[in-house]
GROMACS .gro file of C-alpha atoms in nm:
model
  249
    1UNK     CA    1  10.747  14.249   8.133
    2UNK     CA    2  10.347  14.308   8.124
    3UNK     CA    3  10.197  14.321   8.477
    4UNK     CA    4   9.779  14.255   8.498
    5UNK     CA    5   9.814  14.339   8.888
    6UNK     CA    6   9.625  14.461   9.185
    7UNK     CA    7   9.613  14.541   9.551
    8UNK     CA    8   9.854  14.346   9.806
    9UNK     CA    9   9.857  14.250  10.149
   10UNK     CA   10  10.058  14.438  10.419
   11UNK     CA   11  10.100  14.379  10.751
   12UNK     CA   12  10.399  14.240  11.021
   13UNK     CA   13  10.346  13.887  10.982
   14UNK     CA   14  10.627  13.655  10.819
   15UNK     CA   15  10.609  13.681  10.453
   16UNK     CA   16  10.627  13.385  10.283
   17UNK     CA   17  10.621  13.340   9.907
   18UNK     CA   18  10.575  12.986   9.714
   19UNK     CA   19  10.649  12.901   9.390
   20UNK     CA   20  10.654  12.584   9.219
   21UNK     CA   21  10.783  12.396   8.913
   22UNK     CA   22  10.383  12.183   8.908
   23UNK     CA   23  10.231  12.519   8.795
   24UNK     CA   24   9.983  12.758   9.015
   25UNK     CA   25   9.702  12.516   8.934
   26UNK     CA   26   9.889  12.213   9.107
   27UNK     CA   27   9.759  12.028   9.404
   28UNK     CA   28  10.044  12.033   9.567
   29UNK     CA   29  10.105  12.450   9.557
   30UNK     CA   30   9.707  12.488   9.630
   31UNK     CA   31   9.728  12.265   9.936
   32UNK     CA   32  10.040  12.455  10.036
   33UNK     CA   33   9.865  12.797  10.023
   34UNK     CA   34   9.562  12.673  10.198
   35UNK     CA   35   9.727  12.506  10.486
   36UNK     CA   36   9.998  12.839  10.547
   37UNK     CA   37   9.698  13.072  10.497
   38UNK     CA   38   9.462  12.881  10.744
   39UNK     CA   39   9.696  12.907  11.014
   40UNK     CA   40   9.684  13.330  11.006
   41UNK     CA   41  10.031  13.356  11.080
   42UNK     CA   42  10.205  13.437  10.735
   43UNK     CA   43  10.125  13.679  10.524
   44UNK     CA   44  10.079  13.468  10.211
   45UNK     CA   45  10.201  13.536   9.803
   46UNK     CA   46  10.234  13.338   9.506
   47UNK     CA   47  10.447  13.374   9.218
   48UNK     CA   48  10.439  13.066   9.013
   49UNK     CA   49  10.479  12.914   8.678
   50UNK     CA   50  10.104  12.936   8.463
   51UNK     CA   51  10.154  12.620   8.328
   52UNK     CA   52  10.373  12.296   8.435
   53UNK     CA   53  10.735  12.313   8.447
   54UNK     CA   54  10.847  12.009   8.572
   55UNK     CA   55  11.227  11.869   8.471
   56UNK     CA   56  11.334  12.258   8.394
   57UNK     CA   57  11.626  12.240   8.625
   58UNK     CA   58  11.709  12.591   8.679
   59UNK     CA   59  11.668  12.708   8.328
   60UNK     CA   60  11.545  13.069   8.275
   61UNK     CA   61  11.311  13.230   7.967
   62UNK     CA   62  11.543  13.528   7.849
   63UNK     CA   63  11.426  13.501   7.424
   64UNK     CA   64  11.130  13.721   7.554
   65UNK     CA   65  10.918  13.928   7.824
   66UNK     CA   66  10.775  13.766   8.146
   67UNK     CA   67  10.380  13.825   8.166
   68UNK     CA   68  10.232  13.820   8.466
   69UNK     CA   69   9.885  13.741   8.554
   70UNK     CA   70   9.660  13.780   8.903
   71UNK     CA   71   9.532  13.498   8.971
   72UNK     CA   72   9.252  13.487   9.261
   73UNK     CA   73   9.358  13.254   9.534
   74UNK     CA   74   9.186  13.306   9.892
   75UNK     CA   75   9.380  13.436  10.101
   76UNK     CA   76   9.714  13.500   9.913
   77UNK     CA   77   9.844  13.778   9.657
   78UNK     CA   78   9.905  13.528   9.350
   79UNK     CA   79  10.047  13.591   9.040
   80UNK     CA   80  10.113  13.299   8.781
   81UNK     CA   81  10.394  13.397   8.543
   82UNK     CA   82  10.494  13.294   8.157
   83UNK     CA   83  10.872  13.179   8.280
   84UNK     CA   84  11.029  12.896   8.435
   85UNK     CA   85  11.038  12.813   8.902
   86UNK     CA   86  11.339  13.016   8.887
   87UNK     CA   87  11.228  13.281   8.667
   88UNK     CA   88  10.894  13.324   8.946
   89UNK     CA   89  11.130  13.345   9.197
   90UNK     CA   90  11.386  13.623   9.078
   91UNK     CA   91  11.031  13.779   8.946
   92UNK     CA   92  10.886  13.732   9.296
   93UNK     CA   93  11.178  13.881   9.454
   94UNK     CA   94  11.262  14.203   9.233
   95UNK     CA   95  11.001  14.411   9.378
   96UNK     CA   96  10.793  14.436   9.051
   97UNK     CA   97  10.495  14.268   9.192
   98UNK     CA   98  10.488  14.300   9.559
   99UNK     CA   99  10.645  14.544   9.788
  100UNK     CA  100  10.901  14.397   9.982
  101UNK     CA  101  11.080  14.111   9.969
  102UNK     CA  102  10.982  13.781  10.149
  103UNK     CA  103  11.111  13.640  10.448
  104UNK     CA  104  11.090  13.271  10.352
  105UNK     CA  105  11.081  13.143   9.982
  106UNK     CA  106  10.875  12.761   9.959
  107UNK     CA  107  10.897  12.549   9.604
  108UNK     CA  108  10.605  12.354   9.654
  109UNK     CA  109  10.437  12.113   9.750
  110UNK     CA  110  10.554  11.891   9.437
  111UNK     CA  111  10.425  11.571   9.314
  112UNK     CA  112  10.701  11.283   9.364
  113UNK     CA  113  11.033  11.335   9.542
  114UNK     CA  114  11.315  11.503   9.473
  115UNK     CA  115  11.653  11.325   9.615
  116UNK     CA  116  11.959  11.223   9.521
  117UNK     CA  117  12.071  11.293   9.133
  118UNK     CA  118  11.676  11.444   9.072
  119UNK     CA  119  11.769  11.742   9.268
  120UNK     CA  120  11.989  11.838   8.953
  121UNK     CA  121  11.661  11.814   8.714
  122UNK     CA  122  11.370  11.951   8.930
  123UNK     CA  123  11.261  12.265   8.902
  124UNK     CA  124  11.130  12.297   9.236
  125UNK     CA  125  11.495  12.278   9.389
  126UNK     CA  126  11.547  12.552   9.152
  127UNK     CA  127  11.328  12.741   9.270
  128UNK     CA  128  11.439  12.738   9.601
  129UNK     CA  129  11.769  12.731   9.483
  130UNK     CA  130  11.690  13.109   9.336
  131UNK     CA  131  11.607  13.281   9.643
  132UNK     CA  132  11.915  13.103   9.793
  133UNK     CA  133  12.136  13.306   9.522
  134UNK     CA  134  11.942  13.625   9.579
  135UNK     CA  135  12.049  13.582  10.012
  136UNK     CA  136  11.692  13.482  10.073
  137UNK     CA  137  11.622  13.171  10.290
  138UNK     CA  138  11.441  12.904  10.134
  139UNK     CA  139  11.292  12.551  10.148
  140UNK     CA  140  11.196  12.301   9.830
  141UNK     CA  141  10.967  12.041   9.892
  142UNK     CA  142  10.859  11.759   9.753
  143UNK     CA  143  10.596  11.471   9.852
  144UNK     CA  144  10.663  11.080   9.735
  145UNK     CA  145  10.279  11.087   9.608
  146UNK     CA  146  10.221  10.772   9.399
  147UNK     CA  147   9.924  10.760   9.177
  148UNK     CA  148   9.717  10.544   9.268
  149UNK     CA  149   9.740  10.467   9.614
  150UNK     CA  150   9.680  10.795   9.784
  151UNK     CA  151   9.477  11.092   9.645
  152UNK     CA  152   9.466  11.458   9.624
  153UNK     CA  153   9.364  11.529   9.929
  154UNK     CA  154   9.694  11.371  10.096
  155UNK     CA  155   9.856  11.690   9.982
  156UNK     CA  156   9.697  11.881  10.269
  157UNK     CA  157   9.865  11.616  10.483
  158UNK     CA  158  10.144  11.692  10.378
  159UNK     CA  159  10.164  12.059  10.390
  160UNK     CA  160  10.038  12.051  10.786
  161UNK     CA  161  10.345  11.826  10.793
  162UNK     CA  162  10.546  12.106  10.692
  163UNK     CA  163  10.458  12.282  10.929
  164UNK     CA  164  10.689  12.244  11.229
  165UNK     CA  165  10.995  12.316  10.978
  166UNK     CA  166  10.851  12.627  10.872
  167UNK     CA  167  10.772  12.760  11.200
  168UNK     CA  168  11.146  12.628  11.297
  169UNK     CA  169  11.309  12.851  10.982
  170UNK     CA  170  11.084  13.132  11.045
  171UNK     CA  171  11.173  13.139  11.406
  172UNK     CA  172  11.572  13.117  11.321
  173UNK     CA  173  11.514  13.391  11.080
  174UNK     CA  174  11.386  13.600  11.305
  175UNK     CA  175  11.686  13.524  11.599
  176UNK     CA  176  11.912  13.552  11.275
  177UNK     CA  177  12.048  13.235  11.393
  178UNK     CA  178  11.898  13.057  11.046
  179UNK     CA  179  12.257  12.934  10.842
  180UNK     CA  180  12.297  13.175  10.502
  181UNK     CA  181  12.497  12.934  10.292
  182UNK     CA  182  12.218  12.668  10.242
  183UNK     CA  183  11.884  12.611  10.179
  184UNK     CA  184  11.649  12.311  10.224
  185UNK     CA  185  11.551  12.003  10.049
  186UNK     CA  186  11.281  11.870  10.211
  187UNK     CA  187  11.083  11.526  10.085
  188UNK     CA  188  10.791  11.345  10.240
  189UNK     CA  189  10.712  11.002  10.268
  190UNK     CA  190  10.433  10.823  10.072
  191UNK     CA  191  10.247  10.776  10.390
  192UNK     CA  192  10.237  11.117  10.540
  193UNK     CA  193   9.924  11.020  10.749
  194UNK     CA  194  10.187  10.771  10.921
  195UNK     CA  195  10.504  10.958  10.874
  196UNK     CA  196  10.789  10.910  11.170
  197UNK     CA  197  10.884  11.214  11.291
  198UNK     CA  198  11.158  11.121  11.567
  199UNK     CA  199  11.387  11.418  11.514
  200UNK     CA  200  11.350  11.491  11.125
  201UNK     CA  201  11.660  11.324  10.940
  202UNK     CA  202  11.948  11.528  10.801
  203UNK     CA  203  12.159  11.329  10.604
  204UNK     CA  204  12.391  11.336  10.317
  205UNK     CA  205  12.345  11.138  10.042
  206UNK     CA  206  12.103  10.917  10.210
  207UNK     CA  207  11.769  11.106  10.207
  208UNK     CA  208  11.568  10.818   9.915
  209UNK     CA  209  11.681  10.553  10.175
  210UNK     CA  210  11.513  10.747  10.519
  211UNK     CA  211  11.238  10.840  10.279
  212UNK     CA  212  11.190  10.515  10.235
  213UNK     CA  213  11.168  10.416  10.530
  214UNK     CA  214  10.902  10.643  10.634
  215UNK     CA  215  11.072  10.999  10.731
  216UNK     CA  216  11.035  11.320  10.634
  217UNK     CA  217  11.382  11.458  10.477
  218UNK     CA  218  11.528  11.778  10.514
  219UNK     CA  219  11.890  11.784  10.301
  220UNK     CA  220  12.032  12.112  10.365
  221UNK     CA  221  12.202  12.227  10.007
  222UNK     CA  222  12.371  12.438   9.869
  223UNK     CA  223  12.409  12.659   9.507
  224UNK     CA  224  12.694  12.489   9.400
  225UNK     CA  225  12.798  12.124   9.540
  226UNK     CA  226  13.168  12.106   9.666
  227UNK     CA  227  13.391  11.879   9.457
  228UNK     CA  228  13.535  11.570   9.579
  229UNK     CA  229  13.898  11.603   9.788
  230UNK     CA  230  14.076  11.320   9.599
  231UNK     CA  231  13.889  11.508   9.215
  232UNK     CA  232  14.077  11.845   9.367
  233UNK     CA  233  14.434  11.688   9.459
  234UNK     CA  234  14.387  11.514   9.102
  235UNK     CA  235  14.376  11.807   8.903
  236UNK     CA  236  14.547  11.976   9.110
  237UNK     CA  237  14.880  11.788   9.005
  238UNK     CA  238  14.767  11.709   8.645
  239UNK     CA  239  14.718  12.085   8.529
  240UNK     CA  240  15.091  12.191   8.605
  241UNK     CA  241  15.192  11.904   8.396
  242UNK     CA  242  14.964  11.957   8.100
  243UNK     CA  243  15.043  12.331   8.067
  244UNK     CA  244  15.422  12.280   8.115
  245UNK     CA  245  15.614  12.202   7.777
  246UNK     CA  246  15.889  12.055   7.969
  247UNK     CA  247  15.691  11.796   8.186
  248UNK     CA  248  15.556  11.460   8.076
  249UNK     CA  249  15.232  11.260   8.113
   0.00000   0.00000   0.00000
């Protein structure tokens, strides 16, 4: 792996690092950064793809090196990788370009939502999904941004949306009460100026619907989803009979 590096922050805030599957020149990730590093509560670093990514799913680049690049963003240590969200992750997290691991991993802020069957295609879940397998706690999260009818700009909205959720992970991290064997999907309405915010809605397998209908998301995950019961007692019975000469179909 080639490294074009430089100096990095230190100090005791929360460190949070964001990747994304947009690229480090996205909208989305830029908003993200500026929002988190205008509060001056998080120490801030990037490790994202240097080009879009989108639709990767959790692919990796292993046919040759990683470079990676510093990239100047105010306020943040930023690097913007050759590789794939989940490559910038495991990258992010190995040490080789900051000094300690983060606290909080965000995939982010990406352009058009990421429920249901999507979450299996987006990189930005994988990303997430990366620090998840490496015991880190993590977030992906995605905005319902429709061309057209809002602009860039909404993408700071949406970030300051974030906001509360971070604060509520960070804090759970640090009472250790945060849950180890998930991470969060989190997707935001199409109008975030007017989003409904009554108790954020965790649901499964209905998150486009309360999207939908206005709310911000959060679908806790995990690496691998749990097969259905009746799939299990299925093959369950059917292997025994398969493997055993003696038995019939």
């Amino acid at each position: 792996m080639e490294i074009d590096g430089g100096d990095v922050i230190s100090g005791d805030k929360p460190i949070i690092m964001v990747t994304n599957d947009d690229g480090i020149d996205a909208p989305g990730l830029r908003s993200l950064v500026r929002v988190l590093v205008s509060t001056n509560l998080y120490e801030v670093r990037v490790c994202a793809p240097d080009s879009e990514k989108s639709a990767v799913s959790h692919s990796i680049i292993w046919s040759r090196p990683l470079t990676a690049q510093r990239i100047d963003i105010d306020g943040a240590t930023a690097y913007a990788v050759s590789g794939t969200p989940a490559d910038c992750t495991g990258l992010g997290l190995s040490e080789a370009l900051f000094p300690s691991p983060p606290d909080l991993v965000l995939s982010g802020i990406n352009v058009g939502s990421n429920c249901g069957y999507n979450i299996v295609y987006s990189g930005t879940v994988a990303g997430a999904r990366e620090a998840f397998i490496y015991d880190v706690p993590s977030a992906s999260i995605s905005y319902d941004w429709k061309r057209g009818e809002i602009n860039a700009d909404d993408f700071v909205l949406a970030a300051q949306a974030c906001l509360p959720i971070i604060n509520g992970m960070l804090s759970a991290i640090k009472n250790k009460t945060h849950p180890t064997k998930c991470f969060l999907n989190i997707d935001l309405p199409t109008d975030i100026a007017n989003h409904k915010f009554k108790g954020v809605e965790v649901e499964e397998g209905t998150d486009l619907h309360f999207l939908r209908e206005g709310f911000i998301t959060v679908t806790p995950l995990g690496a691998l989803s749990q097969v259905d019961v009746g799939c299990q007692k299925y093959y369950k019975e059917w292997l025994p009979k398969i493997t055993n000469p003696s038995s019939s179909l």
